[in-house]
Coordinates of C-alpha atoms and ligand atoms in Angstrom, one line a residue:
M220 CA 0.0 0.0 0.0
F221 CA 1.4 3.4 -1.0
G222 CA 2.0 5.9 1.8
A223 CA 2.0 3.9 5.0
I224 CA 5.5 4.9 6.1
R225 CA 5.0 8.5 5.2
K226 CA 1.8 8.7 7.2
E227 CA 3.4 7.0 10.2
S228 CA 6.8 8.7 10.2
G229 CA 6.3 12.0 8.4
G230 CA 8.2 11.0 5.3
T231 CA 11.7 10.2 6.4
R232 CA 11.9 7.5 3.8
G233 CA 15.6 6.6 4.0
A234 CA 15.4 6.1 7.7
S235 CA 12.4 3.8 7.3
L236 CA 14.2 1.3 5.2
P237 CA 16.3 -1.6 6.6
N238 CA 20.0 -1.7 5.9
P239 CA 20.9 -3.3 2.5
D240 CA 22.1 -6.7 3.8
E241 CA 19.0 -7.0 6.0
A242 CA 16.9 -5.7 3.1
R243 CA 18.1 -8.3 0.7
K244 CA 16.7 -11.0 3.0
T245 CA 13.5 -9.3 4.2
F246 CA 12.7 -7.1 1.1
T247 CA 9.1 -7.0 -0.1
W248 CA 7.6 -4.7 -2.7
E249 CA 4.7 -4.1 -0.4
V250 CA 7.0 -2.6 2.2
A251 CA 8.9 -0.6 -0.5
E252 CA 5.5 0.8 -1.7
Q253 CA 5.2 2.6 1.6
M254 CA 7.9 5.1 0.4
L255 CA 5.4 6.5 -2.1
D256 CA 2.3 8.5 -1.6
G257 CA 0.0 7.3 -4.4
L258 CA -3.1 9.0 -5.5
P259 CA -6.6 8.1 -4.2
G260 CA -8.1 5.1 -5.8
G261 CA -4.8 3.2 -6.5
Y262 CA -3.5 5.7 -9.1
L263 CA 0.1 6.6 -9.3
N264 CA 1.8 9.5 -11.0
I265 CA 5.6 10.1 -11.2
A266 CA 5.2 13.9 -11.1
H267 CA 3.1 13.8 -8.0
E268 CA 5.7 11.6 -6.2
A269 CA 8.6 13.7 -7.4
V270 CA 7.2 17.1 -6.8
D271 CA 3.7 17.8 -5.6
R272 CA 3.7 15.6 -2.5
H273 CA 6.8 17.4 -1.2
V274 CA 5.0 20.7 -1.5
A275 CA 1.9 19.3 0.2
Q276 CA 4.1 18.1 3.0
G277 CA 5.5 21.5 3.6
H278 CA 8.8 21.3 1.7
G279 CA 7.9 23.7 -1.1
G280 CA 10.6 26.2 -0.1
Q281 CA 13.4 23.7 -0.5
V282 CA 15.6 24.1 -3.5
A283 CA 15.0 21.2 -5.9
I284 CA 17.3 22.3 -8.7
R285 CA 20.3 24.6 -8.5
W286 CA 20.9 25.3 -12.2
L287 CA 24.3 26.4 -13.3
G288 CA 24.2 28.0 -16.8
K289 CA 26.9 27.8 -19.4
D290 CA 27.8 31.5 -18.8
N291 CA 28.1 31.0 -15.0
E292 CA 24.7 32.3 -14.1
H293 CA 22.7 30.5 -11.4
R294 CA 19.1 29.9 -11.0
D295 CA 17.4 28.1 -8.1
L296 CA 14.1 26.3 -8.5
T297 CA 12.3 25.3 -5.3
Y298 CA 9.9 22.3 -5.1
A299 CA 7.1 24.9 -5.2
D300 CA 8.6 26.4 -8.4
L301 CA 8.7 23.0 -9.9
A302 CA 5.1 22.3 -8.9
E303 CA 3.9 25.5 -10.5
G304 CA 6.1 25.2 -13.6
T305 CA 5.1 21.7 -14.3
A306 CA 1.4 22.5 -13.8
R307 CA 1.7 25.4 -16.3
F308 CA 3.5 23.1 -18.7
A309 CA 0.8 20.4 -18.4
N310 CA -1.8 23.1 -19.0
V311 CA 0.0 24.3 -22.1
L312 CA -0.1 20.8 -23.5
E313 CA -3.8 20.5 -22.8
V314 CA -4.6 23.9 -24.2
Q315 CA -2.8 23.0 -27.3
G316 CA -5.0 20.0 -27.8
L317 CA -2.9 17.1 -26.6
A318 CA -4.5 14.3 -24.6
R319 CA -3.6 11.6 -22.1
G320 CA -1.2 9.1 -23.5
D321 CA 0.1 11.4 -26.2
S322 CA 3.8 11.3 -26.9
V323 CA 6.0 14.4 -26.0
F324 CA 9.6 14.6 -27.1
A325 CA 12.3 16.9 -25.7
L326 CA 15.4 18.0 -27.6
M327 CA 17.5 20.3 -25.5
G328 CA 20.4 20.4 -23.1
R329 CA 20.2 20.7 -19.4
V330 CA 18.1 23.8 -19.2
P331 CA 15.4 24.4 -16.6
E332 CA 12.6 24.0 -19.2
L333 CA 13.7 20.4 -19.7
Y334 CA 12.8 19.5 -16.1
L335 CA 9.5 21.3 -16.4
A336 CA 8.8 19.6 -19.7
A337 CA 9.6 16.1 -18.4
L338 CA 7.6 16.3 -15.2
G339 CA 4.9 18.5 -16.7
T340 CA 4.3 15.8 -19.4
L341 CA 4.1 13.1 -16.8
K342 CA 1.8 15.3 -14.7
A343 CA -0.5 15.6 -17.7
G344 CA -0.6 11.8 -18.1
M345 CA 1.4 11.9 -21.3
V346 CA 4.5 10.0 -22.3
F347 CA 7.9 11.6 -22.2
T348 CA 10.9 10.9 -24.4
P349 CA 14.2 12.8 -24.1
L350 CA 16.7 12.9 -27.0
F351 CA 20.3 13.9 -27.1
S352 CA 20.5 17.5 -28.3
A353 CA 23.7 16.6 -30.1
F354 CA 21.9 14.2 -32.4
G355 CA 21.8 15.1 -36.1
P356 CA 18.5 15.6 -37.9
E357 CA 18.2 11.9 -39.1
P358 CA 18.4 10.1 -35.7
I359 CA 16.0 12.7 -34.3
R360 CA 13.5 12.1 -37.0
T361 CA 13.8 8.3 -36.9
R362 CA 13.1 8.3 -33.1
M363 CA 10.2 10.7 -33.4
E364 CA 8.7 8.5 -36.1
I365 CA 9.1 5.4 -34.1
G366 CA 7.6 7.1 -31.0
T367 CA 4.7 8.7 -33.0
A368 CA 5.6 12.1 -31.5
K369 CA 2.7 14.5 -31.0
A370 CA 4.7 17.3 -29.5
L371 CA 8.3 18.4 -29.4
V372 CA 9.9 20.9 -27.0
T373 CA 13.1 22.3 -28.2
T374 CA 15.1 25.5 -28.7
E375 CA 14.9 27.8 -31.7
T376 CA 18.5 27.0 -32.8
L377 CA 18.0 23.3 -32.6
Y378 CA 14.6 23.6 -34.4
R379 CA 16.1 25.6 -37.3
R380 CA 19.1 23.4 -37.6
K381 CA 17.6 20.0 -37.1
I382 CA 13.9 19.9 -37.4
A383 CA 12.5 22.5 -39.7
Q384 CA 13.5 20.8 -42.9
W385 CA 11.5 17.7 -42.3
R386 CA 8.9 18.8 -39.8
D387 CA 6.0 18.6 -42.2
E388 CA 6.8 15.1 -43.2
I389 CA 5.8 13.7 -39.8
P390 CA 2.1 13.6 -39.7
S391 CA 1.8 12.8 -36.0
L392 CA 3.6 16.0 -35.0
K393 CA 1.0 18.6 -34.0
L394 CA 2.9 20.9 -31.7
V395 CA 6.4 22.3 -31.5
L396 CA 7.1 24.3 -28.4
I397 CA 10.1 26.6 -28.5
V398 CA 11.9 27.6 -25.3
G399 CA 11.9 31.4 -24.9
E400 CA 9.8 34.3 -25.8
E401 CA 9.5 34.0 -29.6
A402 CA 9.0 31.1 -32.0
P403 CA 9.4 30.6 -35.8
E404 CA 6.3 30.3 -37.8
G405 CA 4.2 27.2 -37.1
C406 CA 5.7 26.8 -33.6
V407 CA 4.5 28.1 -30.2
A408 CA 6.8 30.1 -27.9
L409 CA 6.9 28.4 -24.5
G410 CA 7.5 31.5 -22.4
P411 CA 4.3 33.4 -23.1
A412 CA 2.3 30.1 -23.3
M413 CA 3.5 29.2 -19.8
E414 CA 2.6 32.7 -18.6
D415 CA -0.9 32.5 -19.9
A416 CA -1.5 29.0 -18.5
S417 CA -3.0 28.3 -15.1
P418 CA -0.5 27.5 -12.3
D419 CA -2.8 24.8 -11.0
F420 CA -3.0 21.3 -12.4
E421 CA -3.8 18.2 -10.5
A422 CA -1.6 15.3 -11.5
A423 CA -3.4 13.0 -13.9
R424 CA -4.8 9.9 -12.3
T425 CA -2.6 7.5 -14.2
L426 CA -2.6 3.8 -13.4
P427 CA 0.7 2.2 -12.2
E428 CA 0.9 0.3 -15.5
D429 CA 0.2 3.3 -17.7
P430 CA 3.1 4.2 -20.0
A431 CA 5.2 7.2 -18.7
L432 CA 8.5 7.2 -20.5
I433 CA 10.1 5.8 -23.7
H434 CA 13.8 5.7 -23.7
F435 CA 15.9 4.7 -26.6
T436 CA 18.9 2.5 -25.9
S437 CA 22.4 3.9 -26.6
G438 CA 22.9 2.0 -29.8
T439 CA 26.2 0.6 -28.8
T440 CA 25.5 -2.8 -30.4
G441 CA 23.2 -1.8 -33.2
R442 CA 20.0 0.0 -34.0
P443 CA 18.6 1.6 -30.8
K444 CA 15.4 0.1 -29.3
G445 CA 12.6 2.1 -27.7
A446 CA 12.1 0.8 -24.2
V447 CA 8.7 1.6 -22.7
H448 CA 8.5 2.3 -19.0
V449 CA 5.4 2.9 -16.8
H450 CA 4.5 5.1 -13.9
K451 CA 5.2 2.3 -11.4
A452 CA 8.9 2.6 -12.2
V453 CA 8.9 5.5 -9.7
L454 CA 8.8 2.9 -7.0
Y455 CA 12.1 1.5 -8.1
H456 CA 13.5 5.0 -8.7
A457 CA 12.7 5.8 -5.1
I458 CA 14.2 2.8 -3.4
S459 CA 17.2 2.4 -5.7
G460 CA 18.2 6.1 -5.2
C461 CA 18.1 5.5 -1.5
Y462 CA 20.1 2.2 -1.5
A463 CA 22.5 2.7 -4.4
L464 CA 23.1 6.4 -4.3
E465 CA 22.6 7.3 -0.7
L466 CA 20.0 9.9 -1.5
T467 CA 18.2 11.3 1.5
P468 CA 16.1 14.5 1.8
G469 CA 18.3 17.6 1.5
T470 CA 21.3 15.7 0.0
I471 CA 23.3 17.9 -2.5
Y472 CA 23.4 15.6 -5.5
W473 CA 25.0 15.9 -8.9
C474 CA 24.3 13.6 -11.8
T475 CA 26.4 14.4 -14.8
A476 CA 24.5 12.3 -17.3
D477 CA 23.0 13.9 -20.4
P478 CA 19.2 14.0 -20.4
G479 CA 19.1 12.1 -23.7
W480 CA 20.3 9.0 -21.9
V481 CA 18.2 7.0 -19.5
T482 CA 20.5 7.8 -16.6
G483 CA 19.7 11.5 -17.1
T484 CA 16.1 10.8 -16.4
S485 CA 15.9 8.0 -14.0
Y486 CA 18.7 9.4 -11.8
G487 CA 19.0 12.9 -13.2
I488 CA 15.3 13.8 -12.6
I489 CA 13.0 11.2 -11.0
S490 CA 15.0 9.4 -8.4
P491 CA 16.6 12.4 -6.8
L492 CA 13.4 14.4 -6.7
V493 CA 11.4 11.6 -5.3
N494 CA 14.0 11.4 -2.6
R495 CA 13.7 15.2 -2.1
V496 CA 17.3 16.1 -2.7
T497 CA 18.7 19.3 -4.0
M498 CA 20.1 18.6 -7.5
I499 CA 22.9 20.4 -9.1
V500 CA 22.2 20.8 -12.8
D501 CA 25.1 22.0 -15.0
E502 CA 24.2 23.1 -18.5
A503 CA 27.8 22.9 -19.7
E504 CA 29.6 19.8 -20.9
F505 CA 32.7 18.3 -19.2
D506 CA 35.4 20.8 -18.2
L507 CA 37.8 19.7 -15.6
D508 CA 38.2 22.9 -13.7
R509 CA 34.6 23.7 -13.9
W510 CA 33.7 20.3 -12.5
Y511 CA 36.2 20.4 -9.7
S512 CA 35.1 23.9 -8.7
T513 CA 31.4 23.0 -8.9
I514 CA 32.0 20.2 -6.3
Q515 CA 33.9 22.5 -4.1
R516 CA 31.6 25.6 -4.4
E517 CA 28.2 23.7 -4.3
K518 CA 29.5 21.3 -1.6
V519 CA 28.3 18.3 -3.6
E520 CA 27.7 15.3 -1.4
V521 CA 26.7 12.6 -3.8
W522 CA 28.1 12.5 -7.3
Y523 CA 26.9 10.1 -10.1
S524 CA 29.1 10.0 -13.2
A525 CA 30.4 7.7 -15.8
P526 CA 33.7 6.0 -16.6
T527 CA 34.4 8.1 -19.7
A528 CA 34.4 11.3 -17.6
I529 CA 36.3 9.6 -14.8
R530 CA 39.0 8.5 -17.3
M531 CA 39.2 12.1 -18.6
M532 CA 39.8 13.3 -15.0
M533 CA 42.5 10.6 -14.5
R534 CA 44.1 11.7 -17.7
A535 CA 44.5 15.2 -16.4
G536 CA 46.5 13.8 -13.5
D537 CA 46.4 14.1 -9.7
A538 CA 48.0 17.6 -9.7
A539 CA 45.0 19.1 -11.5
A540 CA 42.8 18.1 -8.5
K541 CA 45.2 19.2 -5.8
P542 CA 44.0 22.8 -5.4
Y543 CA 40.4 21.8 -4.7
D544 CA 38.6 20.9 -1.5
F545 CA 36.5 17.7 -2.0
S546 CA 35.6 17.2 1.7
S547 CA 31.9 17.6 1.0
L548 CA 31.8 14.4 -1.1
R549 CA 30.3 11.5 0.8
F550 CA 29.4 9.0 -2.0
L551 CA 30.6 8.6 -5.6
A552 CA 29.0 6.3 -8.1
S553 CA 29.6 5.4 -11.7
V554 CA 27.5 3.7 -14.5
G555 CA 27.4 3.1 -18.2
E556 CA 30.5 1.1 -18.9
P557 CA 32.8 -1.1 -16.8
L558 CA 34.7 0.9 -14.3
N559 CA 38.3 -0.1 -14.5
P560 CA 39.8 -1.0 -11.2
E561 CA 42.5 1.6 -11.8
A562 CA 39.7 4.3 -11.7
V563 CA 38.5 3.1 -8.3
V564 CA 42.0 3.2 -6.9
W565 CA 42.6 6.6 -8.4
S566 CA 39.4 8.2 -7.1
N567 CA 40.1 6.9 -3.6
R568 CA 43.5 8.7 -3.8
V569 CA 42.3 11.9 -5.3
F570 CA 38.8 12.4 -3.8
G571 CA 39.3 10.3 -0.6
K572 CA 36.4 8.1 -1.7
P573 CA 36.2 5.3 -4.3
F574 CA 33.8 5.5 -7.2
H575 CA 31.1 2.8 -6.6
D576 CA 30.4 1.1 -9.8
N577 CA 26.8 0.0 -10.6
W578 CA 25.2 -1.8 -13.5
W579 CA 22.0 -1.4 -15.3
Q580 CA 20.4 -0.9 -18.7
T581 CA 17.8 1.2 -20.5
E582 CA 15.7 -1.9 -20.3
T583 CA 15.9 -2.3 -16.5
G584 CA 15.0 1.4 -15.9
G585 CA 17.0 1.5 -12.7
I586 CA 20.2 0.3 -11.0
M587 CA 20.2 -3.5 -10.7
I588 CA 23.7 -4.4 -9.4
A589 CA 25.6 -2.0 -7.2
N590 CA 28.4 -1.4 -4.9
L591 CA 26.5 0.0 -1.9
A592 CA 28.0 2.4 0.6
A593 CA 27.7 -0.2 3.4
Q594 CA 29.6 -2.8 1.5
E595 CA 33.3 -3.2 0.9
V596 CA 34.2 -2.1 -2.6
R597 CA 36.0 -4.6 -4.7
P598 CA 37.7 -2.6 -7.5
G599 CA 36.6 -4.0 -10.9
S600 CA 33.4 -5.5 -9.6
M601 CA 30.0 -4.0 -10.3
G602 CA 28.7 -5.1 -6.9
K603 CA 25.8 -7.2 -5.7
P604 CA 22.2 -7.3 -6.7
M605 CA 20.0 -4.6 -5.2
P606 CA 17.4 -5.4 -2.5
G607 CA 14.4 -6.8 -4.3
I608 CA 16.5 -7.9 -7.4
E609 CA 17.3 -11.5 -8.1
A610 CA 20.2 -12.0 -10.5
G611 CA 21.8 -15.1 -11.9
I612 CA 24.4 -16.3 -14.3
V613 CA 23.0 -18.5 -17.0
E614 CA 23.8 -20.3 -20.2
R615 CA 21.4 -20.7 -23.1
T616 CA 20.9 -24.3 -24.0
Q617 CA 19.0 -26.0 -26.9
T618 CA 16.0 -26.5 -24.6
G619 CA 16.1 -23.4 -22.4
L620 CA 18.5 -22.1 -19.8
K621 CA 21.0 -23.6 -17.4
E622 CA 21.9 -21.7 -14.3
L623 CA 25.7 -21.5 -13.7
G624 CA 27.5 -21.5 -10.4
D625 CA 30.0 -19.2 -8.7
G626 CA 33.1 -18.5 -10.7
E627 CA 31.5 -19.5 -14.1
I628 CA 31.1 -17.0 -16.9
G629 CA 27.7 -16.7 -18.5
E630 CA 25.0 -14.3 -19.4
L631 CA 23.8 -12.0 -16.7
A632 CA 20.1 -12.6 -16.1
L633 CA 17.4 -11.1 -13.8
R634 CA 14.1 -12.4 -12.5
P635 CA 11.4 -10.3 -14.1
G636 CA 9.0 -8.3 -12.0
W637 CA 10.8 -5.3 -10.6
P638 CA 8.7 -2.1 -11.2
S639 CA 11.1 -0.2 -13.5
M640 CA 11.5 -3.1 -16.0
M641 CA 10.6 -2.1 -19.5
R642 CA 7.1 -3.3 -20.6
T643 CA 7.9 -3.7 -24.2
Y644 CA 10.2 -2.5 -27.0
L645 CA 8.2 0.0 -29.0
H646 CA 6.8 -1.8 -32.1
E647 CA 9.1 -4.7 -31.5
Q648 CA 7.2 -7.1 -29.4
A649 CA 8.9 -10.2 -30.8
R650 CA 12.3 -8.8 -29.9
Y651 CA 11.1 -8.0 -26.4
D652 CA 9.7 -11.6 -26.0
K653 CA 13.0 -13.0 -27.0
C654 CA 14.6 -11.4 -23.9
F655 CA 12.7 -13.8 -21.6
V656 CA 13.6 -17.4 -21.3
D657 CA 12.6 -19.9 -18.6
G658 CA 11.5 -17.2 -16.2
W659 CA 14.6 -15.0 -16.6
Y660 CA 15.2 -11.7 -18.4
L661 CA 18.5 -12.0 -20.4
S662 CA 20.6 -8.9 -20.4
G663 CA 23.0 -9.7 -23.3
D664 CA 25.9 -9.0 -21.0
L665 CA 28.4 -11.6 -19.8
A666 CA 29.4 -11.7 -16.2
M667 CA 30.7 -13.9 -13.4
R668 CA 29.6 -14.1 -9.7
D669 CA 32.3 -14.8 -7.1
K670 CA 31.8 -16.9 -4.0
D671 CA 30.9 -13.8 -1.9
G672 CA 28.1 -12.8 -4.3
Y673 CA 29.9 -10.0 -6.1
Y674 CA 29.3 -9.7 -9.8
W675 CA 32.1 -9.1 -12.3
F676 CA 31.5 -7.7 -15.8
V677 CA 33.1 -9.7 -18.6
G678 CA 31.8 -8.0 -21.7
R679 CA 28.8 -7.9 -23.9
A680 CA 27.9 -11.2 -25.4
D681 CA 28.6 -9.8 -28.8
D682 CA 32.0 -8.5 -27.9
L683 CA 33.5 -11.8 -26.5
I684 CA 36.7 -12.8 -28.1
K685 CA 37.6 -16.5 -28.7
S686 CA 41.4 -16.8 -29.0
S687 CA 43.3 -20.1 -29.0
G688 CA 40.6 -21.8 -27.0
H689 CA 40.4 -18.9 -24.4
L690 CA 37.3 -16.8 -24.0
V691 CA 38.5 -13.3 -23.5
G692 CA 36.3 -10.3 -22.3
P693 CA 37.6 -7.0 -23.7
F694 CA 37.1 -5.3 -20.4
E695 CA 39.8 -7.4 -18.7
V696 CA 42.3 -6.5 -21.4
E697 CA 41.3 -2.8 -21.5
S698 CA 41.7 -2.5 -17.7
A699 CA 45.2 -4.0 -17.9
L700 CA 46.1 -1.6 -20.7
I701 CA 45.0 1.5 -18.9
E702 CA 47.1 0.6 -15.9
H703 CA 50.1 1.5 -18.0
E704 CA 51.0 5.1 -17.4
A705 CA 50.9 6.1 -21.1
V706 CA 47.4 4.7 -21.8
A707 CA 44.3 6.9 -21.2
E708 CA 41.6 4.7 -22.9
A709 CA 41.5 1.4 -24.6
G710 CA 39.1 -0.4 -26.9
V711 CA 39.8 -4.1 -27.5
I712 CA 38.4 -6.4 -30.3
G713 CA 39.0 -9.8 -31.8
V714 CA 40.4 -10.0 -35.3
P715 CA 40.0 -13.3 -37.3
D716 CA 43.1 -15.4 -37.4
E717 CA 43.7 -18.7 -39.2
T718 CA 45.5 -20.5 -36.3
A719 CA 44.1 -18.8 -33.2
G720 CA 40.5 -18.3 -34.4
E721 CA 40.8 -14.7 -33.3
V722 CA 43.7 -12.6 -32.1
I723 CA 43.3 -9.6 -29.8
K724 CA 43.8 -6.1 -31.1
A725 CA 43.8 -3.0 -29.0
Y726 CA 43.1 0.6 -29.9
V727 CA 44.4 3.1 -27.4
T728 CA 44.5 6.8 -26.7
L729 CA 47.5 8.2 -24.8
N730 CA 47.9 10.5 -21.8
P731 CA 49.4 13.9 -22.4
G732 CA 53.2 13.8 -22.7
F733 CA 53.4 10.4 -24.5
T734 CA 54.1 10.0 -28.2
P735 CA 53.0 7.1 -30.3
G736 CA 55.7 4.9 -31.7
E737 CA 57.0 1.4 -32.0
E738 CA 58.9 1.4 -28.8
L739 CA 55.9 2.5 -26.8
E740 CA 53.8 -0.1 -28.5
R741 CA 56.3 -2.8 -27.5
E742 CA 56.4 -1.5 -24.0
I743 CA 52.6 -1.5 -23.6
R744 CA 52.4 -5.0 -25.1
G745 CA 55.1 -6.2 -22.7
H746 CA 53.1 -4.7 -19.8
A747 CA 49.9 -6.4 -21.0
R748 CA 51.7 -9.8 -21.4
K749 CA 53.0 -9.6 -17.9
K750 CA 49.5 -8.8 -16.5
L751 CA 47.5 -11.1 -18.6
G752 CA 49.7 -13.8 -20.0
P753 CA 50.7 -14.2 -23.6
A754 CA 47.4 -15.8 -24.7
V755 CA 45.2 -12.9 -23.6
A756 CA 47.6 -10.0 -24.2
P757 CA 46.9 -8.0 -27.4
R758 CA 48.9 -9.0 -30.4
E759 CA 48.8 -5.5 -31.9
I760 CA 48.2 -2.0 -30.5
V761 CA 47.0 0.9 -32.6
F762 CA 47.4 4.5 -31.3
R763 CA 44.4 6.8 -31.9
N764 CA 43.6 10.3 -31.0
T765 CA 40.0 9.4 -30.0
L766 CA 38.0 6.2 -29.8
P767 CA 34.5 6.0 -31.4
K768 CA 31.9 6.4 -28.7
T769 CA 28.1 6.7 -28.3
R770 CA 26.6 9.9 -27.1
S771 CA 26.3 8.3 -23.7
G772 CA 30.1 7.8 -23.7
K773 CA 30.4 4.1 -24.4
I774 CA 33.2 2.8 -26.5
M775 CA 31.8 1.3 -29.7
R776 CA 33.8 -1.8 -30.2
R777 CA 31.5 -3.0 -33.0
L778 CA 32.6 0.1 -35.0
L779 CA 36.3 -0.6 -34.4
K780 CA 35.7 -4.1 -35.6
A781 CA 33.6 -3.2 -38.6
R782 CA 36.3 -0.7 -39.7
E783 CA 39.0 -3.2 -39.1
L784 CA 37.3 -5.8 -41.2
G785 CA 36.0 -3.4 -43.8
L786 CA 32.4 -4.3 -43.0
P787 CA 29.4 -2.0 -43.1
E788 CA 29.3 0.2 -40.1
G789 CA 25.6 -0.3 -39.4
D790 CA 23.7 2.3 -37.4
I791 CA 26.1 5.0 -36.4
S792 CA 23.4 7.6 -35.6
T793 CA 24.5 7.5 -31.9
L794 CA 28.1 8.2 -32.6
E795 CA 29.4 10.9 -30.3
T796 CA 31.3 12.9 -32.9
D797 CA 30.3 13.4 -36.4
E798 CA 33.3 11.4 -37.6
T799 CA 32.5 8.9 -40.3
Ligands
LIG868 P1 22.3 -0.9 -27.3 O1 21.4 -1.8 -26.4 O2 21.4 -0.1 -28.2 O3 23.4 -1.6 -27.9 P2 23.5 0.0 -24.8 O4 23.3 -1.4 -24.4 O5 24.9 0.6 -24.7 O6 23.0 0.2 -26.3 P3 22.3 1.3 -22.6 O7 21.0 0.7 -22.1 O8 22.5 2.7 -22.4 O9 22.5 1.0 -24.1 O10 23.5 0.6 -21.8 C1 23.4 -0.5 -21.1 C2 24.7 -1.4 -21.2 O11 25.8 -0.6 -20.8 C3 24.7 -2.6 -20.4 O12 24.0 -3.7 -21.0 C4 26.2 -2.9 -20.3 O13 26.7 -3.5 -21.4 C5 26.8 -1.5 -20.2 N1 27.0 -1.1 -18.8 C6 26.3 -0.3 -18.0 N2 26.8 -0.1 -16.8 C7 27.8 -0.9 -16.8 C8 28.8 -1.3 -15.7 N3 28.7 -0.7 -14.5 N4 29.7 -2.2 -16.1 C9 29.8 -2.7 -17.3 N5 29.0 -2.4 -18.3 C10 28.0 -1.6 -18.0
LIG869 MG1 21.8 -2.7 -24.6

């Protein structure tokens, strides 16, 4: 039943939950539901849980978002401001003729309107989809077509550059809202529309199973899929924020993820607000000094980032971090790619706290496996299953699945049924159905569980390399390579070979002060051989200025491989740079 704890204890949710080890044994979804308020009649709306209920409980004056603009301006939005702004946005959508269940897309960076649009859409009972503002016109168009977009919220610049030329060819698209005071012809300016709209809107009575969000996957392994999530996901956002990110009311929290990626919504909007934190939102992209001074000035307590950013910080060296005071930090977490053990050791040295790796996917909607604060961190491990989550390591057989034991490598699988699990892949029901076998959801990632229950990422099933009878996960090789002082990042693939089946080839970028050359290549290979043994060490190392990555910062090994073998590159719409 929603709300029981709140009513009994006045809403100190974190304090009401048992500690993680206890919780793993005693966890029930019924107890977890008490973290939420719910709406009369069994309805549930994410925007109510994230915003309105806090205002109703007397927290309207608390800062919900401290926005840092690109040009160093600041703007604070309280929970009351969010309640009003999202109400106005919901009213704008209705006044413009949109209805419950309609699909609203957002294409913009981390600006305040994004947060009003996301939560206002949910408040109106419509379905929200964020896109990377750095996408080109084609990937935007494809996703809006797949998602039957009825409305788009964007900026004038993005509209003119990326939308205007094909806008009329998408019949479903009825409304384009432009952030600011003016809008091009055929669009509506959001500023005046919000001003004219009523500041009151009661959150739509959505059912827990009503669609709320569609997130496109990163496209690391191929064409992105549209994962559909429902309002009930908020239950998982609430508890996972508490357990995996240590979010409690008033925590100063900074999630660096782009809003176009699922992390930017699940843990960049919903989970923190449901847990009533104060979020830092930085409009600017990664900049080392800016990041370090933001932590110091804003006294960030919990920081959620990604390996690609962490490796950039490592690359800048310890000295760059020296002038800053990081004593406010109490918990650091990372997601999106395997976190190399070296990065955990480094952050412990520089920030006085290790980054806690956690694992999840667009499809899971929330963190599934995590290094929790209360547990010892094992560098290189992604942690243990969250309370309420049952994980396993399995092998596909001709007839179904076989569960594997500790120490064996297999596919990481989860028992379906957690609230933030996707409900389908948009228009791809058969593909969705294929993810489920013998009562397990199959993640497509390979992992191993040790005897103490920690999970270790091995690689994506597609990226596994078979070399001279060994199964090699690229992550292991990449982690060994970046331990070498010259190596900043590494991407490892298997290249066909007549005798070995496949041989291992590595692409690396270098730290400042190192120059590519045969001697350095020999030295790095020697280092890898010592760490990994001759069978697993790369046969060849190629130096690169950059590695191809998705917009969410993941190294695209499939692209390295396609280029190596002269194969078609497949879908590259998610590529970070416009390199081809
Ligand atoms: P696509 O499914 O379109 O190929 P994608 O899988 O990269 O793209 P996401 O859902 O954004 O799209 O990413 C989830 C994947 O990212 C996981 O399946 C896993 O491969 C990887 N990942 C996420 N977190 C971690 C982690 N902590 N350690 C290792 N891998 C991780
Ligand atoms: Mg995936």
